[in-house]
Structures are given as C-alpha cells and as structure tokens.
Coordinates of C-alpha atoms in Angstrom, one line a residue:
X10 CA 162.6 71.9 74.1
X11 CA 165.5 71.3 74.8
X12 CA 165.6 70.3 78.8
X13 CA 167.0 72.3 81.7
X14 CA 170.1 72.2 83.6
X15 CA 168.1 70.9 86.3
X16 CA 165.8 67.8 84.3
X17 CA 168.8 66.4 83.4
X18 CA 170.9 66.4 86.8
X19 CA 167.4 64.3 87.9
X20 CA 168.3 62.1 84.9
X21 CA 171.5 61.5 85.9
X22 CA 170.7 60.3 89.2
X23 CA 167.4 58.1 88.1
X24 CA 170.5 56.3 86.2
X25 CA 172.3 53.8 87.7
X26 CA 176.2 54.3 88.9
X27 CA 177.6 52.6 86.2
X28 CA 175.5 54.8 83.4
X29 CA 175.7 58.3 84.8
X30 CA 179.2 57.4 86.1
X31 CA 181.5 56.0 83.9
X32 CA 184.4 56.0 85.5
X33 CA 183.0 53.7 87.9
X34 CA 181.7 51.5 85.3
X35 CA 184.9 50.6 83.9
X36 CA 186.2 49.6 86.1
X37 CA 183.0 47.4 88.2
X38 CA 182.9 46.7 84.3
X39 CA 187.1 45.1 84.5
X40 CA 186.7 43.6 87.9
X41 CA 183.9 42.1 86.6
X42 CA 186.1 40.2 84.2
X43 CA 189.3 39.4 86.2
X44 CA 187.1 38.0 89.2
X45 CA 184.8 35.8 85.7
X46 CA 188.2 34.7 84.4
X47 CA 189.6 33.4 87.6
X48 CA 186.6 31.9 89.3
X49 CA 186.1 30.6 85.7
X50 CA 189.6 28.9 85.8
X51 CA 188.6 27.7 89.5
X52 CA 186.0 25.8 88.2
X53 CA 187.0 24.1 85.1
X54 CA 190.3 23.3 86.1
X55 CA 188.7 22.2 90.1
X56 CA 186.0 20.0 87.9
X57 CA 189.2 18.3 85.0
X58 CA 190.4 17.4 88.8
X59 CA 187.7 14.9 89.5
X60 CA 186.6 13.9 87.1
X61 CA 189.8 13.7 83.8
X62 CA 193.3 13.8 85.1
X63 CA 193.1 11.6 89.1
X64 CA 191.8 9.1 89.4
X65 CA 193.2 7.8 93.9
X66 CA 192.3 11.1 95.2
X67 CA 190.5 13.7 94.1
X68 CA 188.3 15.3 96.9
X69 CA 192.9 16.1 98.4
X70 CA 193.7 17.3 94.2
X71 CA 190.7 19.1 94.7
X72 CA 191.0 21.0 97.8
X73 CA 195.1 21.1 97.5
X74 CA 193.9 23.0 94.4
X75 CA 191.8 25.7 95.7
X76 CA 193.6 26.0 98.5
X77 CA 197.4 27.0 96.4
X78 CA 194.2 29.9 95.0
X79 CA 194.0 30.9 98.1
X80 CA 197.4 31.4 99.5
X81 CA 198.4 35.0 98.0
X82 CA 195.6 36.4 99.4
X83 CA 196.8 35.8 103.3
X84 CA 200.4 35.9 102.1
X85 CA 201.3 39.1 100.1
X86 CA 198.3 40.8 102.3
X87 CA 201.3 43.5 103.6
X88 CA 203.1 43.7 100.5
X89 CA 199.9 44.2 98.7
X90 CA 198.9 47.1 101.5
X91 CA 202.1 49.1 101.1
X92 CA 201.7 48.5 96.6
X93 CA 198.4 50.3 96.8
X94 CA 199.4 52.7 99.4
X95 CA 202.5 54.1 97.9
X96 CA 201.4 52.8 93.2
X97 CA 198.8 54.8 91.5
X98 CA 195.5 53.1 92.1
X99 CA 195.7 52.7 88.1
X100 CA 198.5 51.5 87.6
X101 CA 197.4 48.8 89.3
X102 CA 194.7 47.0 88.8
X103 CA 195.8 47.7 85.0
X104 CA 199.1 45.9 86.0
X105 CA 197.6 42.6 87.2
X106 CA 195.0 42.4 85.4
X107 CA 197.3 42.6 81.9
X108 CA 200.2 40.0 84.0
X109 CA 196.9 37.1 84.8
X110 CA 196.5 37.7 80.7
X111 CA 200.4 37.4 80.3
X112 CA 199.9 33.9 82.7
X113 CA 196.9 32.4 81.2
X114 CA 197.6 32.6 77.7
X115 CA 200.9 31.2 78.4
X116 CA 199.3 28.0 80.2
X117 CA 196.6 28.5 77.4
X118 CA 200.0 27.6 75.1
X119 CA 200.9 24.8 76.7
X120 CA 197.8 23.1 77.5
X121 CA 197.4 23.1 73.4
X122 CA 201.1 21.9 72.0
X123 CA 201.3 19.0 75.5
X124 CA 199.3 17.1 77.9
X125 CA 199.3 19.7 81.0
X126 CA 201.0 18.8 83.5
X127 CA 199.2 18.9 87.0
X128 CA 202.4 20.5 88.8
X129 CA 200.9 23.3 85.5
X130 CA 197.8 24.5 86.4
X131 CA 198.6 25.0 90.2
X132 CA 201.2 26.9 89.2
X133 CA 198.8 28.7 87.2
X134 CA 196.1 29.1 89.8
X135 CA 198.9 30.7 91.7
X136 CA 199.6 33.2 89.6
X137 CA 196.3 33.7 89.0
X138 CA 195.8 34.2 92.6
X139 CA 198.3 36.3 93.4
X140 CA 197.3 39.4 90.5
X141 CA 194.2 39.3 92.1
X142 CA 195.5 39.8 95.3
X143 CA 196.1 42.8 94.2
X144 CA 193.8 43.6 91.7
X145 CA 189.9 43.8 94.5
X146 CA 191.6 45.4 97.6
X147 CA 193.1 48.2 95.3
X148 CA 189.7 48.2 93.7
X149 CA 187.9 48.1 97.0
X150 CA 190.3 51.0 98.2
X151 CA 189.4 53.5 95.2
X152 CA 185.9 53.4 95.2
X153 CA 186.6 57.0 96.4
X154 CA 188.4 58.1 93.9
X155 CA 185.6 56.8 91.6
X156 CA 182.5 58.3 92.9
X157 CA 181.1 60.7 95.6
X158 CA 180.4 60.3 98.6
X159 CA 176.5 59.6 98.9
X160 CA 177.1 56.4 95.7
X161 CA 179.6 55.1 98.4
X162 CA 177.7 52.0 99.8
X163 CA 176.0 51.3 95.5
X164 CA 179.6 51.7 94.3
X165 CA 179.9 49.2 96.4
X166 CA 177.0 47.1 96.5
X167 CA 178.3 47.7 92.7
X168 CA 181.6 45.8 93.4
X169 CA 179.9 42.8 95.2
X170 CA 178.2 41.8 92.9
X171 CA 180.8 41.5 91.1
X172 CA 181.7 38.2 92.8
X173 CA 178.7 37.0 92.0
X174 CA 178.9 37.6 88.6
X175 CA 182.0 35.9 88.1
X176 CA 181.0 32.0 89.7
X177 CA 177.6 32.6 87.6
X178 CA 180.5 33.5 84.0
X179 CA 182.5 30.9 86.1
X180 CA 179.8 28.8 86.6
X181 CA 178.4 28.5 82.9
X182 CA 181.1 28.6 81.8
X183 CA 183.9 27.4 83.3
X184 CA 183.4 23.0 83.2
X185 CA 181.3 23.5 79.9
X186 CA 184.3 24.9 78.8
X187 CA 186.4 22.2 80.0
X188 CA 184.5 19.5 78.7
X189 CA 184.3 20.3 75.3
X190 CA 187.7 22.3 74.7
X191 CA 189.7 20.9 77.6
X192 CA 191.9 23.2 79.6
X193 CA 193.6 25.2 76.9
X194 CA 190.3 26.6 75.3
X195 CA 190.1 27.3 79.6
X196 CA 193.1 29.5 79.7
X197 CA 192.8 30.6 76.5
X198 CA 189.1 32.5 77.3
X199 CA 190.5 33.7 80.6
X200 CA 193.4 35.0 78.9
X201 CA 191.4 37.2 76.4
X202 CA 189.2 38.5 79.5
X203 CA 192.2 39.8 81.6
X204 CA 193.7 41.1 78.7
X205 CA 190.6 43.1 77.7
X206 CA 189.4 44.7 81.8
X207 CA 193.7 45.6 81.5
X208 CA 192.6 48.1 78.1
X209 CA 189.4 49.0 80.1
X210 CA 191.1 50.7 83.5
X211 CA 193.5 51.7 80.6
X212 CA 191.7 54.3 79.9
X213 CA 190.5 55.5 82.9
X214 CA 191.6 58.9 85.4
X215 CA 191.1 58.6 89.1
X216 CA 190.3 61.6 90.6
X217 CA 193.2 61.7 93.7
X218 CA 195.5 60.9 90.4
X219 CA 194.9 63.9 88.1
X220 CA 194.0 65.8 91.4
X221 CA 197.8 64.9 92.4
X222 CA 199.4 64.8 89.0
X223 CA 199.7 61.4 89.0
X224 CA 200.8 59.6 85.2
X225 CA 199.9 56.6 84.2
X226 CA 202.9 54.7 86.3
X227 CA 203.5 57.1 89.1
X228 CA 202.9 56.9 92.5
X229 CA 201.7 60.1 94.2
X230 CA 204.1 60.7 97.8
X231 CA 201.9 64.1 98.5
X232 CA 199.1 61.3 99.1
X233 CA 200.9 58.5 100.3
X234 CA 198.7 58.1 103.6
X235 CA 200.9 58.0 107.0
X236 CA 202.4 55.0 107.7
X237 CA 200.9 52.1 110.3
X238 CA 201.6 48.4 110.7
X239 CA 198.6 46.6 109.4
X240 CA 197.6 45.1 113.1
X241 CA 197.9 48.7 114.5
X242 CA 195.2 49.5 111.8
X243 CA 192.7 46.6 114.4
X244 CA 193.8 46.8 117.0
X245 CA 193.0 50.4 117.1
X246 CA 188.7 49.2 115.7
X247 CA 188.1 46.2 118.1
X248 CA 184.7 46.5 116.9
X249 CA 185.6 45.7 113.2
X250 CA 187.6 43.4 114.5
X251 CA 185.9 41.3 115.9
X252 CA 183.5 40.9 113.5
X253 CA 186.6 40.5 111.3
X254 CA 186.9 37.2 113.3
X255 CA 183.2 36.2 112.9
X256 CA 183.5 35.9 109.6
X257 CA 186.9 34.1 109.5
X258 CA 185.1 31.9 112.1
X259 CA 182.3 31.4 108.9
X260 CA 184.6 31.1 106.5
X261 CA 186.0 27.8 107.5
X262 CA 182.9 26.2 107.2
X263 CA 180.7 28.7 103.7
X264 CA 183.9 28.6 101.7
X265 CA 184.5 24.7 101.8
X266 CA 180.8 24.9 99.2
X267 CA 183.7 24.9 96.2
X268 CA 185.5 21.6 96.9
X269 CA 181.6 20.0 98.2
X270 CA 179.8 21.4 94.5
X271 CA 182.3 18.6 91.7
X272 CA 182.1 16.0 94.4
X273 CA 178.5 16.2 95.1
X274 CA 178.0 16.5 91.6
X275 CA 180.3 13.4 90.3
X276 CA 179.2 10.7 93.5
X277 CA 176.2 11.4 94.7
X278 CA 174.6 12.6 90.9
X279 CA 176.3 10.9 89.1
X280 CA 176.2 13.8 86.5
X281 CA 178.4 15.4 84.6
X282 CA 179.8 19.7 84.0
X283 CA 176.1 20.7 83.3
X284 CA 175.0 19.6 86.6
X285 CA 178.3 21.6 87.7
X286 CA 178.0 24.3 85.8
X287 CA 174.3 24.8 87.1
X288 CA 174.5 24.9 90.9
X289 CA 177.6 27.2 90.2
X290 CA 175.5 29.1 88.8
X291 CA 172.4 28.9 91.2
X292 CA 175.0 29.9 94.4
X293 CA 176.4 33.2 91.4
X294 CA 172.7 34.1 90.7
X295 CA 171.9 34.0 94.9
X296 CA 174.8 36.1 94.9
X297 CA 174.0 39.1 92.5
X298 CA 170.6 38.4 94.4
X299 CA 171.7 39.1 97.7
X300 CA 174.2 42.0 96.5
X301 CA 171.7 43.9 95.0
X302 CA 168.6 43.6 97.5
X303 CA 171.3 43.8 100.3
X304 CA 170.6 47.5 101.5
X305 CA 167.4 46.8 101.1
X306 CA 167.3 44.2 104.4
X307 CA 166.8 46.1 107.7
X308 CA 168.0 45.6 110.9
X309 CA 171.2 46.9 111.3
X310 CA 174.1 45.0 109.9
X311 CA 174.9 42.7 112.9
X312 CA 172.0 41.2 113.4
X313 CA 171.5 41.0 109.3
X314 CA 174.4 39.2 110.0
X315 CA 174.2 36.6 112.3
X316 CA 169.7 35.7 110.8
X317 CA 172.5 34.4 107.1
X318 CA 174.9 33.0 108.8
X319 CA 171.3 30.9 110.6
X320 CA 169.7 30.7 106.8
X321 CA 172.3 29.3 104.6
X322 CA 172.8 26.5 107.5
X323 CA 169.7 25.3 107.0
X324 CA 170.1 25.8 103.1
X325 CA 173.5 23.9 103.1
X326 CA 172.5 21.4 105.2
X327 CA 168.9 20.4 103.4
X328 CA 171.1 19.4 101.0
X329 CA 173.0 16.8 103.1
X330 CA 169.1 15.2 103.7
X331 CA 167.8 14.6 100.3
X332 CA 170.1 14.6 97.2
X333 CA 167.7 15.7 94.6
X334 CA 169.4 18.1 91.8
X335 CA 167.2 20.4 91.9
X336 CA 167.0 21.1 96.1
X337 CA 170.3 21.6 96.3
X338 CA 170.3 24.0 93.7
X339 CA 167.3 25.8 95.1
X340 CA 169.4 25.9 98.1
X341 CA 172.3 27.6 96.9
X342 CA 170.8 30.2 95.7
X343 CA 170.1 30.5 99.2
X344 CA 172.9 30.9 100.6
X345 CA 174.2 33.1 98.1
X346 CA 171.7 35.2 98.9
X347 CA 173.0 35.4 102.8
X348 CA 176.9 36.2 101.0
X349 CA 175.3 38.6 99.0
X350 CA 173.9 40.8 101.4
X351 CA 176.2 40.3 104.5
X352 CA 179.2 41.8 102.1
X353 CA 177.2 44.5 101.1
X354 CA 176.1 45.5 104.5
X355 CA 179.3 44.3 106.1
X356 CA 181.9 46.0 103.9
X357 CA 180.2 50.2 103.1
X358 CA 180.1 49.5 107.4
X359 CA 183.7 50.0 107.1
X360 CA 183.6 52.0 104.3
X361 CA 182.7 55.0 106.7
X362 CA 184.0 53.2 109.9
X363 CA 187.6 52.8 108.0
X364 CA 190.1 55.7 108.3
X365 CA 190.7 57.4 105.1
X366 CA 194.5 57.0 105.5
X367 CA 194.1 53.5 107.3
X368 CA 192.0 52.4 104.5
X369 CA 194.5 50.5 101.9
X370 CA 196.2 48.4 104.9
X371 CA 192.5 47.7 105.7
X372 CA 190.7 46.7 103.3
X373 CA 194.8 43.8 102.4
X374 CA 194.1 42.3 106.2
X375 CA 190.2 41.8 106.1
X376 CA 191.2 40.1 102.6
X377 CA 193.7 37.5 104.6
X378 CA 191.9 37.4 107.4
X379 CA 189.2 36.1 105.4
X380 CA 190.6 34.2 102.6
X381 CA 193.0 32.6 105.3
X382 CA 190.6 29.7 106.6
X383 CA 189.9 29.1 102.4
X384 CA 193.0 26.6 102.4
X385 CA 192.7 25.6 105.5
X386 CA 188.5 24.6 104.8
X387 CA 189.4 23.8 101.5
X388 CA 192.0 21.4 102.7
X389 CA 190.0 19.7 105.6
X390 CA 186.8 19.4 103.0
X391 CA 188.9 17.9 100.0
X392 CA 190.7 15.2 102.6
X393 CA 187.1 14.3 104.1
X394 CA 185.8 14.3 100.6
X395 CA 188.2 10.7 100.1
X396 CA 186.7 9.1 103.4
X397 CA 183.4 10.6 103.8
X398 CA 180.2 11.0 101.4
X399 CA 179.2 14.8 100.0
X400 CA 176.5 14.1 101.7
X401 CA 177.8 14.3 105.4
X402 CA 180.2 17.6 104.5
X403 CA 177.0 19.1 103.5
X404 CA 175.4 18.1 107.1
X405 CA 179.2 19.6 108.8
X406 CA 179.1 23.0 107.1
X407 CA 175.9 23.9 108.1
X408 CA 177.0 22.5 111.8
X409 CA 180.3 24.6 111.3
X410 CA 178.2 27.9 110.7
X411 CA 176.2 27.5 114.3
X412 CA 178.6 28.7 116.4
X413 CA 179.3 31.9 114.0
X414 CA 175.9 32.7 114.1
X415 CA 175.6 32.9 118.0
X416 CA 178.7 34.9 118.2
X417 CA 177.5 37.6 115.4
X418 CA 174.3 38.2 117.7
X419 CA 176.1 37.7 121.0
X420 CA 178.5 41.0 119.0
X421 CA 175.1 42.9 118.2
X422 CA 173.5 42.1 121.8
X423 CA 177.1 43.3 123.7
X424 CA 178.0 45.6 121.9
X425 CA 176.6 49.2 120.8
X426 CA 176.6 50.0 117.0
X427 CA 179.6 51.6 116.3
X428 CA 178.1 55.9 114.3
X429 CA 178.4 55.2 110.6
X430 CA 179.5 59.0 109.3
X431 CA 183.0 58.4 107.2
X432 CA 186.1 59.8 108.4
X433 CA 187.2 63.7 107.5
X434 CA 190.2 64.0 105.8
X435 CA 191.4 65.5 109.6
X436 CA 190.0 62.8 111.9
X437 CA 191.8 60.3 109.4
X438 CA 195.5 61.6 109.4
X439 CA 195.6 61.7 113.6
X440 CA 196.5 59.3 116.1
X441 CA 193.2 59.1 117.1
X442 CA 191.4 58.2 114.5
X443 CA 189.8 55.5 114.6
X444 CA 185.7 56.9 115.6
X445 CA 184.9 53.3 116.4
X446 CA 183.5 53.9 120.4
X447 CA 184.3 51.6 122.8
X448 CA 182.8 47.8 123.6
X449 CA 180.8 48.3 126.0
X450 CA 183.4 46.8 129.3
X451 CA 186.2 49.3 128.0
X452 CA 188.5 47.0 127.1
X453 CA 190.6 46.9 124.0

C-alpha cells in the first residue's frame, strides 16, 4: 500500500533538516569541510611552531600566528558586506572555497619540495582566513534563501554546529598530521577539503538566485538591498549592539584558549600532538553538543548567556588549579558546550531581529566585532605565555569572563526582551525597519 501525500509530508518533517532539504544540506556540508580545513591548519601549524619550528619565544610565535589568522575577518568586513550584498551568494561561497583550496595546494607543494620558512606559514593562514571571512557571513546570510522560515532556527543550529565539527576534525587531525606527515601533509589535506566544498556548492541552486534569474556568476541587481553603512546598522539596533559588546569583551579571554592549549600541553603536561588532539576534540565535542541542544535550554537569551559565561569561567579556572589531562579535557568540553548554546540562542535571535535588507552588512560586522579582540588576545596571551605558566593563563581567562557575564546579566535585567518576530519584506525596506524597542530610558 503506497503512502499518501500527507503521510509522506509527515515523514519528511520528521527527517533532519539536512536530509529533507538537500540544498541546505550540501551547503552546510561545504561549510563543515571549509571550517574543518581552516581549523585543522590552525591547530596543526600552531603545534608545529611550538613543538618543531621555534626554540625561543614559542608563545609569541604561536600567538602571532593566531593573530594573523584572525585579521582578515576584521579588516575585510566592509568589503565582505558589499560582496555578499551585490554578488550571487553561490558565486561568493564557491569562489572562496576554490581560492582557499588553491592556496593550500600551493603551500603543500612548497613544503614538500623544500624547508618551509615561517613567513610562508603566516602568509598561508592569512590567505585561508581571508577566504573564510567571505564564506562564513555569506552562508549565514543565505540561510533564509535555503530553508523555510519555520526552519531558520534549526538551520542556524546546524550551521553553528559546523564550528564544533571543525574543532573536532582539526583537533583530531591537525596536530597528529603534523607529527606524522609535516606541514606538507597538513596542507594537502586542507586543499582536498576546500576543493570538495567548492564542488558541493557548485551544484546547489539558491531560491533568491532562481527567483531573479541569476546565473552562476551574475549579481542580482533587483535583489540588491538598499545601501547602509555598517555603523548605521548597529546604531539602529541598540539592544543587539550591547549584546555584541558583551561578547566581544568575553572573546578577549575565551579565544585565548587556542594559544593556551599547545602551551599547556608542552609546558605543563609535557605531552605531544595526541594530547593536543584530545584537548581540541574535547572543546569541539562540547561545542557540538551545545549547538545541538541550545534551542532546548530555557530562559531569555541574555539570562542564558550570562549563566553560560559564568559556567565557562569556572571550567577554565579549574585547569589552572589541577594539572591533569582528564580534568582539562572535561573542563574544555563544558566550556565548548557553553559556547555552542550561546551561539545558537543569539544568532537565531539576530536572524529574526535584523531586517532582511541589513543582514549582509550585519553578519559581516558581527564577525568583525566578535573577531576584533582575537588578534589582541592572541598576542597578549602569547607574549604572557613566554613569562607566565599556562596554568596562570587559565586563571586569567576565568577572571576576565566574570565582568562580561555580569554585564550581560544586567543588560537582561534592565532591557525588555525584543519581540523575535522576523521583519517582513515591507518593513525591511524602510528607514524604520528596526523592530528592536528602545531600552529602558529611551537612549540610542
């Protein structure tokens, strides 16, 4: 007996989003591959610097490397916003993945044929990070073009889980590949992942592109949103702006974990690449679980975020007191879970609060605001790592998160929660598109 259309529809709704929406599934898998590649490269090269390439000043070398890898997301934010707004999204995603694959392949050939200078590793991470700076906000902006409105939060959860999957892949493979195959093998693996992502995205049709008759390389002039500066977008979203400031301050201390992990492994635990893999995998696994369960955590986003930052502070403090591999592994898993929950709750909130016409600019500036502290954190903690123990750095991270958690809690207590209704197309085209109510006090 054949299933009725209603039965087939019910079965389709029960399937995971990436299976019942093949277009989104393909793009999501492409992001998994690209972010896994860039994370694998960052973890592997950071470990190569600490364990093999540098004798003195390992903390500074590793911190400088992580700082360079974060610069494009900040410096290119205005360029990214314009490109995402004016160029077909599939073209942006495909080109970013393909160019990153070419850069990684070139580095693999160089490392295979001769000794690799430090400058080449820094230059390669700059190129890969620049491509990722275009890829990530473009995919976030494209979510409404790939899924129905009721699936936006679920799609956001899948998209953010990419970070944790990338962390897992990078953690398990990056340092281990460097220990066994050197930077040449690492770069070759990254190139394969990027090129596979480009092929996946090339076969996807975006709804907006189809509706406006865009071809592979064309820009949809009819769909180009009104021009607004990044500053004006944030000025008209005061509630969102203050949340971003809180998380930017928190990122000054949370992102330093990527500098601390290799230093902790070598200087405190005295272990090798396998331990780096374990610790990075713990952080990635925790983030994956947090991204998957974030929508089920009750409470207002600001309250949930404040509690998660407080829990993260405790999780980062414990390895500063107890130097055991199992302890730091469990603590990083908890910290990762907090990151995953925060990401899902707040990006889903932003998807609904930000007018459609402003999303390309907003998600570019969001990446820039949150990433602006990463170069500073990497350099400061890298320099400090040459003079202070890695356990002390863990305690500094924990102490720095406490003020950010308190600020977010106060923001939630003093500011009414904005309505999370997704702006209509009509509302998103006028000057008063911002649906966010004024904070208590009425100041912008």
